[in-house]
Coordinates of C-alpha atoms and ligand atoms in Angstrom, one line a residue:
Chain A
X1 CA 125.9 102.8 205.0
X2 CA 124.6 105.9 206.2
X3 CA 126.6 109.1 204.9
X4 CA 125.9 112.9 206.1
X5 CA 125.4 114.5 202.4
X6 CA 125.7 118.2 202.0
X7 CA 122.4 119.6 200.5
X8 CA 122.5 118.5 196.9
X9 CA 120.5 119.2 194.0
X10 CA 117.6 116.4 193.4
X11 CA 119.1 114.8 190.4
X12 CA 122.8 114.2 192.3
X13 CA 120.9 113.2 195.7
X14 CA 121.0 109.1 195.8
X15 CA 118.1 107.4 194.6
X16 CA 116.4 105.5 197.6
X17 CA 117.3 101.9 197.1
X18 CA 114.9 99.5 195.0
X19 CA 113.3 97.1 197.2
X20 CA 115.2 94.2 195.3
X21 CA 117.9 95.9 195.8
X22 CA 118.4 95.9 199.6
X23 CA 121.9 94.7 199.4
X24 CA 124.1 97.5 197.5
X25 CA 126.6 98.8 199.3
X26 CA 126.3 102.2 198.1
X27 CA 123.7 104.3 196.4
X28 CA 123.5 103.9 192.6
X29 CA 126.9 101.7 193.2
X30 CA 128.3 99.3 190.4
X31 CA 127.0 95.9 192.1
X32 CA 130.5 94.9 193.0
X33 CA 130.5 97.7 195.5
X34 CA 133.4 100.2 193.8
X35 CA 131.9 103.5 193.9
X36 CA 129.8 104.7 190.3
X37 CA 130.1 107.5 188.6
X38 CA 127.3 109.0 190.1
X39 CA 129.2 108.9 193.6
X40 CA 132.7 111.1 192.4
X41 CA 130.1 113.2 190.5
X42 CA 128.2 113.7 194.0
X43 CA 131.1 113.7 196.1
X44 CA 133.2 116.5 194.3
X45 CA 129.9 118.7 194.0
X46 CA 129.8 118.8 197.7
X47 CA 133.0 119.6 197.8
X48 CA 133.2 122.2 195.1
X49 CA 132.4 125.2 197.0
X50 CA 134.7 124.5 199.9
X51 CA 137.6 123.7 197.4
X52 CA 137.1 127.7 195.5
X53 CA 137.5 129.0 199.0
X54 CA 140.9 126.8 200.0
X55 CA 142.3 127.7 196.5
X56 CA 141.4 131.5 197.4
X57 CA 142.6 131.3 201.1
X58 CA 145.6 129.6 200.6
X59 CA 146.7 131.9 197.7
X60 CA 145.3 135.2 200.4
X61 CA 145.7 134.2 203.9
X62 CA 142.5 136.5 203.7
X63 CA 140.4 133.9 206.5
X64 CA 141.7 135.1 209.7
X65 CA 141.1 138.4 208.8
X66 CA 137.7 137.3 207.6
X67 CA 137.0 135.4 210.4
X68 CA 138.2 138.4 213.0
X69 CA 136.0 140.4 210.9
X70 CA 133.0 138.3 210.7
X71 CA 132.7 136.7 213.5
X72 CA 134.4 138.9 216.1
X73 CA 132.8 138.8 219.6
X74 CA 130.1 142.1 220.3
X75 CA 129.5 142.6 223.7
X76 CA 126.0 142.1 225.4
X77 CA 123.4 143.9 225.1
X78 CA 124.0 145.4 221.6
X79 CA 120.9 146.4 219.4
X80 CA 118.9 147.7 216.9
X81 CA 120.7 151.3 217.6
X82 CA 124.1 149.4 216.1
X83 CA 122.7 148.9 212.7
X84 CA 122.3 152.7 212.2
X85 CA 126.3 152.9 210.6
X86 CA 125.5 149.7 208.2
X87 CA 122.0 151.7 207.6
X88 CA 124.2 154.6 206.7
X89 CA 126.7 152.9 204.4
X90 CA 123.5 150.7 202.9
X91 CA 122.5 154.0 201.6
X92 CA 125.9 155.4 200.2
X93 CA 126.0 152.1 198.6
X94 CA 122.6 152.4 197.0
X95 CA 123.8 156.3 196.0
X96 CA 126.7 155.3 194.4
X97 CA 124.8 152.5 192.4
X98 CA 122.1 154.8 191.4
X99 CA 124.4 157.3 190.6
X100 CA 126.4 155.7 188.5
X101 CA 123.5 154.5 186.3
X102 CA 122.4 158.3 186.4
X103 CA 125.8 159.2 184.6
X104 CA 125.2 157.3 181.7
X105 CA 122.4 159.5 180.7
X106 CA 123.4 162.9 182.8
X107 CA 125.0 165.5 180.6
X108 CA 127.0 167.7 182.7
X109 CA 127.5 171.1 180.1
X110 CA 125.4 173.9 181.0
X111 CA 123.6 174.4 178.3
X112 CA 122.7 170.8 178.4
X113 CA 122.6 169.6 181.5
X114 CA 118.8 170.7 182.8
X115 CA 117.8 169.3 179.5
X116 CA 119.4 165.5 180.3
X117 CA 118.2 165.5 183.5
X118 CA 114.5 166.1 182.6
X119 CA 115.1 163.8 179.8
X120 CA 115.9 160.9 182.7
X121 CA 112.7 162.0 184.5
X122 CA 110.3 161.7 181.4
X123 CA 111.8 159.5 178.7
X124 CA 114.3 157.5 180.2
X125 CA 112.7 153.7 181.2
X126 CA 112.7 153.7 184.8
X127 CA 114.9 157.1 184.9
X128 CA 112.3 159.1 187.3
X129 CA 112.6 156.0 189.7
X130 CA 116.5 156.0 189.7
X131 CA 117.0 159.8 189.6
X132 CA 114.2 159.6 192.5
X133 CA 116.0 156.8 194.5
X134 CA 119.4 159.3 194.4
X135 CA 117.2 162.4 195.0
X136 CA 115.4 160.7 198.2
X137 CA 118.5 158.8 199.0
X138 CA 120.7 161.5 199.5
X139 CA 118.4 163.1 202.4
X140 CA 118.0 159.3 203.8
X141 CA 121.8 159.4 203.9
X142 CA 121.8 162.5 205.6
X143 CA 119.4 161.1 208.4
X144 CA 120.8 158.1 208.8
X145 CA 123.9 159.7 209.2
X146 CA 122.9 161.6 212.4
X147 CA 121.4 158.9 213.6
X148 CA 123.9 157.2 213.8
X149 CA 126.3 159.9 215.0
X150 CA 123.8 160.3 218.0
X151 CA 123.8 156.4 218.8
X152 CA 127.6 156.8 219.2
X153 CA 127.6 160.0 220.7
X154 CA 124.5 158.8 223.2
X155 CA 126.7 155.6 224.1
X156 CA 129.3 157.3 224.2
X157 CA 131.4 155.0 222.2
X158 CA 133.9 158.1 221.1
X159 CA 135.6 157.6 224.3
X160 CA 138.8 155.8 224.5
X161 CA 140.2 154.1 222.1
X162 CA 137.5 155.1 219.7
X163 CA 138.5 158.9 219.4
X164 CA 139.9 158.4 216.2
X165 CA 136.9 156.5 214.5
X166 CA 134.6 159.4 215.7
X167 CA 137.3 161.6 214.0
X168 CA 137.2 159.9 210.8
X169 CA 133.0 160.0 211.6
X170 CA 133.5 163.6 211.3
X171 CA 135.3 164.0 208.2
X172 CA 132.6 161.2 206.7
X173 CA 129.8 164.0 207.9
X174 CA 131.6 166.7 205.8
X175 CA 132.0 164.6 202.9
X176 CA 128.6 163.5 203.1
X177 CA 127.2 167.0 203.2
X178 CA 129.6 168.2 200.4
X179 CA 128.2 165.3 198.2
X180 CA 124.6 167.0 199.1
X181 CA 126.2 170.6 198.2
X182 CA 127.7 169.3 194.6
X183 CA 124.9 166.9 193.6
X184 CA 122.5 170.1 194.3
X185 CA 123.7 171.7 191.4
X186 CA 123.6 169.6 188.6
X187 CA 119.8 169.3 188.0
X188 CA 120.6 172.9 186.9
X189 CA 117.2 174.2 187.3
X190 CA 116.0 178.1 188.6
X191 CA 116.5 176.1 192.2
X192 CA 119.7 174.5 192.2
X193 CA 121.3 177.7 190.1
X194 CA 120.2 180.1 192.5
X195 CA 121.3 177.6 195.9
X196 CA 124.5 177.4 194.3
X197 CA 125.3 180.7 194.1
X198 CA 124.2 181.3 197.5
X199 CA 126.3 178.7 199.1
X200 CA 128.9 179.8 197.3
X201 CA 128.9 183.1 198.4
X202 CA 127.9 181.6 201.7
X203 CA 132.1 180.5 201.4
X204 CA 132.9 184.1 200.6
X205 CA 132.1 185.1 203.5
X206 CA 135.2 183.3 205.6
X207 CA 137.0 185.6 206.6
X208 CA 140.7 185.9 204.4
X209 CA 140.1 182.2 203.1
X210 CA 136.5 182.8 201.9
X211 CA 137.3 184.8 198.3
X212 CA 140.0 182.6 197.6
X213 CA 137.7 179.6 198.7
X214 CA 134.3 180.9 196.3
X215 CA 136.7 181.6 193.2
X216 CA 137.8 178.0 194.0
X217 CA 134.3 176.4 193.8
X218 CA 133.2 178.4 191.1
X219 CA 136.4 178.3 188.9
X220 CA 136.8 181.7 188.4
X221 CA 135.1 185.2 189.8
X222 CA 131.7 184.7 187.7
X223 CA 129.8 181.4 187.6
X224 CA 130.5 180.0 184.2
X225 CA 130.7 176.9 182.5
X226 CA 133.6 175.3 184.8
X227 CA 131.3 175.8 188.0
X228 CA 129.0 172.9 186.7
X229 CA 131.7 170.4 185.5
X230 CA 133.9 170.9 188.6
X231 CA 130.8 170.1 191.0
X232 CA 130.4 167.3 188.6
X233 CA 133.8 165.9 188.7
X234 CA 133.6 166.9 193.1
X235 CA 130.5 165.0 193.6
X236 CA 130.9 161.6 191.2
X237 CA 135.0 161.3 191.5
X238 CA 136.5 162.7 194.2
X239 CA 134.4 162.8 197.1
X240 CA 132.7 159.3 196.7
X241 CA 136.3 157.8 196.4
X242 CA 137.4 159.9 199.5
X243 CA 134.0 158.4 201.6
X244 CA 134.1 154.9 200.2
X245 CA 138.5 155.0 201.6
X246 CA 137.3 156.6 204.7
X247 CA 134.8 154.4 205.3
X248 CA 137.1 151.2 204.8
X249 CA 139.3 152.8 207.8
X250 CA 136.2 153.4 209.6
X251 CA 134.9 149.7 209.6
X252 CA 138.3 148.6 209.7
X253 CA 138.7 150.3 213.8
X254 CA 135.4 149.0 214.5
X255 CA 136.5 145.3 213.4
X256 CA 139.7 145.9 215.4
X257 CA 138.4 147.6 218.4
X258 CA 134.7 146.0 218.8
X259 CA 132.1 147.9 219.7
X260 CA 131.0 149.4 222.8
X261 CA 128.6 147.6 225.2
X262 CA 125.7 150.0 225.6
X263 CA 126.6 152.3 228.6
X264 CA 123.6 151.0 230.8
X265 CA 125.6 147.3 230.7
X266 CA 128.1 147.3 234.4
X267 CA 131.0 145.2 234.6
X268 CA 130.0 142.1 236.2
X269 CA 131.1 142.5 239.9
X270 CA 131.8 139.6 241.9
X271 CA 130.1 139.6 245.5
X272 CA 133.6 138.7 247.2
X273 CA 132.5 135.7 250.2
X274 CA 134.1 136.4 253.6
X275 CA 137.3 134.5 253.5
X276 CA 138.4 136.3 249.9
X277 CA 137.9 140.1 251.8
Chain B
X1 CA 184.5 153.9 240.3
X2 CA 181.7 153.5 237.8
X3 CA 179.4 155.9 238.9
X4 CA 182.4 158.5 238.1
X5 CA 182.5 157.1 234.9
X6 CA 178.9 157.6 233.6
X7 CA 178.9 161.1 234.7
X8 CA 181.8 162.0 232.2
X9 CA 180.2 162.9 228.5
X10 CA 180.0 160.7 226.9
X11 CA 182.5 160.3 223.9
X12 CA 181.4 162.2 220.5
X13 CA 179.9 159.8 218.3
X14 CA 182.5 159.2 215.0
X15 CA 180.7 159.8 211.5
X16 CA 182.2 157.0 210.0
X17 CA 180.3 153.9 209.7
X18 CA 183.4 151.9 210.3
X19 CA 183.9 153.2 213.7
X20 CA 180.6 151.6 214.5
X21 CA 181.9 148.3 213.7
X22 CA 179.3 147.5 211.3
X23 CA 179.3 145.1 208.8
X24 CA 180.3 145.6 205.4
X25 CA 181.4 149.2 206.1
X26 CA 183.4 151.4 203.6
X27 CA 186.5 153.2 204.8
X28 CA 185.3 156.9 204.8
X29 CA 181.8 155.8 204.8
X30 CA 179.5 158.5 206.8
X31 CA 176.0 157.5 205.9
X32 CA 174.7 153.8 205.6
X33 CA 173.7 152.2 202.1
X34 CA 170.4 151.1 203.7
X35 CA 169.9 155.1 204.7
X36 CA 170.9 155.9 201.4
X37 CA 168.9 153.6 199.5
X38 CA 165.7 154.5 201.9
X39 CA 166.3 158.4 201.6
X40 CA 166.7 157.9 197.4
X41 CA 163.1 155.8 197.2
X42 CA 161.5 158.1 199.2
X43 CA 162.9 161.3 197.3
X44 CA 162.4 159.4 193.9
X45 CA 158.9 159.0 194.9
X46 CA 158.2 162.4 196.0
X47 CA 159.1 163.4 192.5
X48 CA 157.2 160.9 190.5
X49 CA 154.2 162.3 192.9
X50 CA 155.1 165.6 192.7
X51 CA 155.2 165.3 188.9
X52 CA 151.9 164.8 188.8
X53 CA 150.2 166.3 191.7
X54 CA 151.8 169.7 191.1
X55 CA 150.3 170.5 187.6
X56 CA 147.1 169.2 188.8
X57 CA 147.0 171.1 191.3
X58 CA 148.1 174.1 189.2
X59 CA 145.0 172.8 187.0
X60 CA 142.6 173.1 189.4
X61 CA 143.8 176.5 191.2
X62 CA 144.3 178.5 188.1
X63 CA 141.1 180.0 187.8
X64 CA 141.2 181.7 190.6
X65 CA 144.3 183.7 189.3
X66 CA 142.3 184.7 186.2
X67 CA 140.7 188.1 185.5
X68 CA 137.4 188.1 187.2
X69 CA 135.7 190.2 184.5
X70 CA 137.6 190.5 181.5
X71 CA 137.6 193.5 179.1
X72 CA 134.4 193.7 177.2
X73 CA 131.8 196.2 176.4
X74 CA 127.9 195.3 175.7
X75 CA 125.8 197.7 173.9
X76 CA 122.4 197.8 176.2
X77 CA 120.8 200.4 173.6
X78 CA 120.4 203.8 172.6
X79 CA 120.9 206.8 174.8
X80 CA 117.2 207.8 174.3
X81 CA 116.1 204.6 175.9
X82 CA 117.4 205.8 179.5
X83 CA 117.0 209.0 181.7
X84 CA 117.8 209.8 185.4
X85 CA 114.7 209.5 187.5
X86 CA 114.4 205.6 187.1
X87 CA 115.9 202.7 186.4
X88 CA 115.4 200.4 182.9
X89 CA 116.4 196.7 183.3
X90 CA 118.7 195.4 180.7
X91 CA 120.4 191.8 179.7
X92 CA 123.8 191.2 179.6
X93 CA 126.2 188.2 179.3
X94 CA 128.6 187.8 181.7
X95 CA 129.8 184.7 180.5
X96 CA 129.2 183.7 176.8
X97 CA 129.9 180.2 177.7
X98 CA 126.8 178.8 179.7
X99 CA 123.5 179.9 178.0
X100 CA 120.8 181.5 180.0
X101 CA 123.0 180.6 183.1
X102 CA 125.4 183.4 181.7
X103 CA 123.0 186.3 181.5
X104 CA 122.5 188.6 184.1
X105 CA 120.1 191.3 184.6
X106 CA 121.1 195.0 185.3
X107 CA 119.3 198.7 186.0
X108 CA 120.5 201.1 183.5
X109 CA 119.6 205.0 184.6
X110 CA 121.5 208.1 183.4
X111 CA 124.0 209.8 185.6
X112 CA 121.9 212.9 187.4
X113 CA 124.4 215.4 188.5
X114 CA 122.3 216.9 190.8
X115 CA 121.4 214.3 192.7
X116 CA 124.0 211.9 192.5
X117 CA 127.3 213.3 194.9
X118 CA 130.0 211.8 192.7
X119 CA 132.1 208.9 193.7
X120 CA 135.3 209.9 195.8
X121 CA 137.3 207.5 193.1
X122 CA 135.8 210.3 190.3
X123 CA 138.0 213.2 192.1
X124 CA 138.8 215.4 188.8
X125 CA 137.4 213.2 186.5
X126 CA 134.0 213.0 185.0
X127 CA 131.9 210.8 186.6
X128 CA 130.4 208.1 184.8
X129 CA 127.8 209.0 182.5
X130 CA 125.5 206.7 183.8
X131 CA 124.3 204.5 186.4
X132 CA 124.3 201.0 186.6
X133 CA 123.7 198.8 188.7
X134 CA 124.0 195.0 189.5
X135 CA 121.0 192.7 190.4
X136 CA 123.3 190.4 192.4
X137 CA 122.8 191.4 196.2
X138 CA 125.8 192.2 198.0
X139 CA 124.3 189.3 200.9
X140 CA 124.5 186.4 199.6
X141 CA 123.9 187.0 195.7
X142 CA 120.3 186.5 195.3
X143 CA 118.7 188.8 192.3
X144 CA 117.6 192.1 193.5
X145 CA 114.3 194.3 192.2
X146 CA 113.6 197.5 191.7
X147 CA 110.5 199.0 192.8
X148 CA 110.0 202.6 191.5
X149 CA 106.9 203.8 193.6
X150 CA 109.7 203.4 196.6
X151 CA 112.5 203.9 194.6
X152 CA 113.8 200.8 196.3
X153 CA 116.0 197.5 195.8
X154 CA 114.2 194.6 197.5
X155 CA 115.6 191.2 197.4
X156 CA 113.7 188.0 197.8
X157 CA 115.8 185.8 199.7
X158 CA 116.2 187.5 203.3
X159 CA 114.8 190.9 202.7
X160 CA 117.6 193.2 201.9
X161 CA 116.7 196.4 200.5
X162 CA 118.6 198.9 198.8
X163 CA 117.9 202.9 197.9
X164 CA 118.1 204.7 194.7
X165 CA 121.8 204.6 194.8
X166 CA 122.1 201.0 195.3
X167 CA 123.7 201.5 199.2
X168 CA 121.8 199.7 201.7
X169 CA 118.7 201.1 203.5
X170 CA 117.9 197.6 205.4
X171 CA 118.5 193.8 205.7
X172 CA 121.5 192.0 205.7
X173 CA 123.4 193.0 203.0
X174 CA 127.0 194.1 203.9
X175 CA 127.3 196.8 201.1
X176 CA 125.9 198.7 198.0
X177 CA 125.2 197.1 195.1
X178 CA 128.0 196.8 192.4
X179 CA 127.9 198.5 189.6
X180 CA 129.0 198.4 185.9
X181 CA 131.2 200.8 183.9
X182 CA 129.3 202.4 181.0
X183 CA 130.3 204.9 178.4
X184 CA 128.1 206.4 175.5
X185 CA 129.6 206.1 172.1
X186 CA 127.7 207.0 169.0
X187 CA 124.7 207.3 171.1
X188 CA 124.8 204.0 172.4
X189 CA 125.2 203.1 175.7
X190 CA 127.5 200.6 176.6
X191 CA 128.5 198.5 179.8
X192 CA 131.6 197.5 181.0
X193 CA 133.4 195.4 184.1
X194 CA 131.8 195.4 186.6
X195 CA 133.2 197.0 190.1
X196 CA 132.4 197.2 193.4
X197 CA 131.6 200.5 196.0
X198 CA 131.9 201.1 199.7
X199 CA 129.5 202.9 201.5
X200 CA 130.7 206.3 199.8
X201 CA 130.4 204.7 196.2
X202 CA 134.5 204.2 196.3
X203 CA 135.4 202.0 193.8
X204 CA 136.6 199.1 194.7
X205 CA 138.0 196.1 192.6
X206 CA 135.1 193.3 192.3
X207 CA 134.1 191.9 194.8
X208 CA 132.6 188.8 195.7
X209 CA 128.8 189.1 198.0
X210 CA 129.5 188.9 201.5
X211 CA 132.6 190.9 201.0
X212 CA 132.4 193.9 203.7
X213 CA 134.8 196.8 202.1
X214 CA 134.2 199.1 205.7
X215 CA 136.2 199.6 208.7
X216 CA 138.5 197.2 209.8
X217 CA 136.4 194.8 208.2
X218 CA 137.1 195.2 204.6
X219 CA 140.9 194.6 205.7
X220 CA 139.7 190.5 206.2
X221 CA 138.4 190.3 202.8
X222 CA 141.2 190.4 200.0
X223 CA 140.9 191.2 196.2
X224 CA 141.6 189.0 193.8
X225 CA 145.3 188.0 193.3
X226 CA 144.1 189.0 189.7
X227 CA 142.8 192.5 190.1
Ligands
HEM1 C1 129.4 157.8 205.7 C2 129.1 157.8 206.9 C3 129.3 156.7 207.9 C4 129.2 155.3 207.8 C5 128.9 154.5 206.5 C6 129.5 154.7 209.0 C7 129.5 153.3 209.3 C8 129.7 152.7 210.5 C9 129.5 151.4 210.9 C10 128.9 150.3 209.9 C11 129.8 151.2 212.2 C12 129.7 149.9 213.0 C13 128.2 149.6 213.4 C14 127.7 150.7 214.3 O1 128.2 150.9 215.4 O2 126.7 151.4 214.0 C15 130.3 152.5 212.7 C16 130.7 152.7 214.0 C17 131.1 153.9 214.5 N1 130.9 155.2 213.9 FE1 130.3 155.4 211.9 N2 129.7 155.7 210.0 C18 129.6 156.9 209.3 C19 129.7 158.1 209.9 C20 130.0 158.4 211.2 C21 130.0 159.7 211.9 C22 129.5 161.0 211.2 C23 130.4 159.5 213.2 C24 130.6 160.5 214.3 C25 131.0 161.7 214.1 C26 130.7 158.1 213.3 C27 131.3 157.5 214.5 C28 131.3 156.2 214.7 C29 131.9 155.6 215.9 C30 132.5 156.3 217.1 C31 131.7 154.2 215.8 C32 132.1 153.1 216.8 C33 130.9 152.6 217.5 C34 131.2 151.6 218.5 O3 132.4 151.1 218.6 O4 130.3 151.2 219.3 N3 130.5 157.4 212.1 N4 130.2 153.4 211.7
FES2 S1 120.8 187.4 199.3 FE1 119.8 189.3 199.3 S2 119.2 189.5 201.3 FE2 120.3 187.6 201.4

């Protein structure tokens, strides 16, 4: 008797019978034809995977929104030009990784931070890698990030009823570019000190807002101490959490809405015969 | 019949719950239990939120309520060490708390009463004995030099310049250079807070760069709630 087995390691596959042995009813058997040891073992291996996912599902109800997720329909034509969001969030997700590794040796106090960071560049095992993967990273964001904005923009998939995920886009671009602001500083060399203080200034110059909004960043009317731990706290608390909710909401309207067929696809049109007119 | 009817007003609603014919409803009753109940979750968790959010808010604001430049005078050297035809750079903290990132540079020069016209804020006072001046452009904050062959302030990031007095002569910047208060005690020299000037050299609370304090332009950019 002929089973379909799932693929099984080698040592739990059945042993292909002995020539003497034409006659067993099942593989590695007891001769009386009950079922061995070997078979339960084999049989609730195969199962074993699919029995961790009932337990989870039927303690989550979380498969139809899986399925509706995973396996939603995407309209014809879609292509390499739809990858550029998952591009994008492949990098936050690689910046928040490599950033997180980077705080375990970054020392955000002034008169310590340039010091930690060029201690990750030259002594640190790997540390010029990582602090060069978030370095690069964040400008690969950056560029994906408009790429992506001009794939939707180009398809126009902000039109009805994607308005509100191109609005949510737009808050995720001025997260994004806050996250390059704040990181800027912390390497707190003659570069970033001096950017700092001009884009700061830069938010002086608002007017009524912009005095109110460069004391803000800065933590008081000079740049002290708490300008370096508050772009700190900005750029590895706040904002990431704020980009990594945003971008649930995001990816939760594109599950829910599907995605746009590229604007070059018609509607199929019928050619209506002579009777139908 | 019944179109008369619907045109009538209709009847003013009674407040009591019980007039409604609802279920369970108290004699004198005007609001519902489930209203009540939803109106005292919501208000309990506005105030458990609020409990929080307010003080750390508070927490993150309160700086920019705090003296810009508190009260503090620096000793930059002896009175021989400066004179009024040019300007000698000194170092001086303006925040003890961040190392080198707390220094600043300034230009030191005595106070020439015969070229410098005294500041419209110095009417029947003495002026201040001398003149000094902030490196921080009043653009966008980069460090200013001073060139004496020109007698100039250049700045490296998009070209400002500035004249002897510190007021603009070219480039973007929106106004003079601040200065510093200085005094001479015991024949030192030392600095003070540092203010900012108008075109005419009025003194003006400081200010951050960018700040016009002109025209009907200065009116758009408020001082400090702290100054
Ligand atoms: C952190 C930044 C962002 C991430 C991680 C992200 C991620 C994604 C992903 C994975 C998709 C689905 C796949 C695709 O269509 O490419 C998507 C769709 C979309 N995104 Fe973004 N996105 C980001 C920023 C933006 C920005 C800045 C805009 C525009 C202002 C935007 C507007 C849209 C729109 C309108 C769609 C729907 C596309 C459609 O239905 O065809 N997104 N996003
Ligand atoms: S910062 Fe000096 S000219 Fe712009």
């Amino acid at each position: 008797m002929s089973k379909l087995t799932p693929p099984l390691p080698k040592f739990l596959r059945p042993a292909p019978p002995r020539p003497s042995e034409k006659e067993r009813s099942s593989d590695n058997g007891e001769p009386n034809g009950k079922p061995g040891r070997a078979d339960k073992l084999r049989e609730s291996a195969g199962e074993g995977g699919a029995q961790v996912v009932g337990w989870l599902d039927e303690r989550t109800g979380a498969s139809p929104f899986l399925r509706g997720a995973l396996y939603r329909k995407v309209p014809k034509g879609t292509n390499w030009f739809y990858t550029l969001g998952s591009a994008t969030m492949f990098a936050f997700v690689s910046q928040a990784v490599t950033g997180v590794f980077l705080a375990m040796y970054y020392n955000p106090d002034a008169t310590r931070a340039y010091e930690s960071a060029s201690h990750i560049t030259n002594e640190v095992f790997l540390g010029e890698l990582v602090r060069g993967m978030h370095k690069w990273g964040s400008t690969v964001m950056i560029v994906l990030l408009f790429l992506h904005m001009a794939r939707t923009f180009v398809f126009g998939a902000y039109k009805y009823p994607r308005e509100l995920n191109w609005v949510i886009g737009v808050v995720l671009l001025v997260l994004t570019l806050a996250m390059g602001l704040t990181g800027y500083l912390l390497p707190f060399d003659q570069r970033s000190y001096w950017a700092t203080i001009v884009a700061v200034n830069l938010n002086a110059s608002a007017p009524l807002i912009g005095p109110f909004l460069a004391d803000f960043l800065r933590g008081g009317g000079e740049f002290s101490a708490t300008t370096i731990t508050r772009f700190y706290a900005l750029h590895m608390l706040l904002i990431p959490g704020l980009i990594a909710a945003l971008i649930g909401a995001h990816l939760y309207l594109v599950a829910k809405l599907g995605t746009t067929a590229p604007p070059w696809l018609r509607a199929e049109k019928k050619e209506l015969t002579k009777e139908e007119i | 019949m019944a179109d008369k009817q619907s045109k009538q007003t209709p009847p003013r609603k009674s407040r009591y719950t019980a007039d409604h014919g609802m279920a369970g409803a108290f004699e004198g009753e005007t609001v519902t239990r489930r209203r009540f109940m939803t109106g005292g979750a919501l208000a309990a968790g506005g105030i458990a939120s609020a409990a929080f959010a307010l003080p750390a808010l508070g927490f993150a604001l309160a700086p920019m309520f705090k003296d810009a430049t508190p009260d503090r005078w620096q000793d930059v050297g002896p009175e021989s060490d400066f004179n009024p035809t040019t300007y000698v750079p000194r170092v001086v903290n303006t925040d003890p708390g961040v190392g080198e990132a707390g220094k600043a540079t300034i230009y030191v020069r005595k106070f020439d009463p015969e070229s410098d016209k005294p500041s419209p804020s110095d009417q029947g006072k003495d002026p201040i004995p001398y003149v000094v001046v902030s490196t921080r452009c009043a653009h966008l904050g980069c460090p200013v030099r001073y060139y004496q062959a020109p007698k100039r302030f250049v700045c490296p990031c998009h070209g400002g310049i500035y004249d002897f007095q510190g007021k603009v002569a070219g480039g973007p910047p929106v106004r003079p250079l601040d200065r510093f208060d200085a005094r001479a005690s015991n024949g030192r020299v030392e600095v003070g807070e540092r203010f900012s000037v108008n075109s005419e050299l009025r003194r003006f609370s400081p200010r951050d760069p960018s700040n016009h304090l002109d025209g009907l332009w200065q009116y758009l950019y408020p001082s400090r709630p702290s100054t």
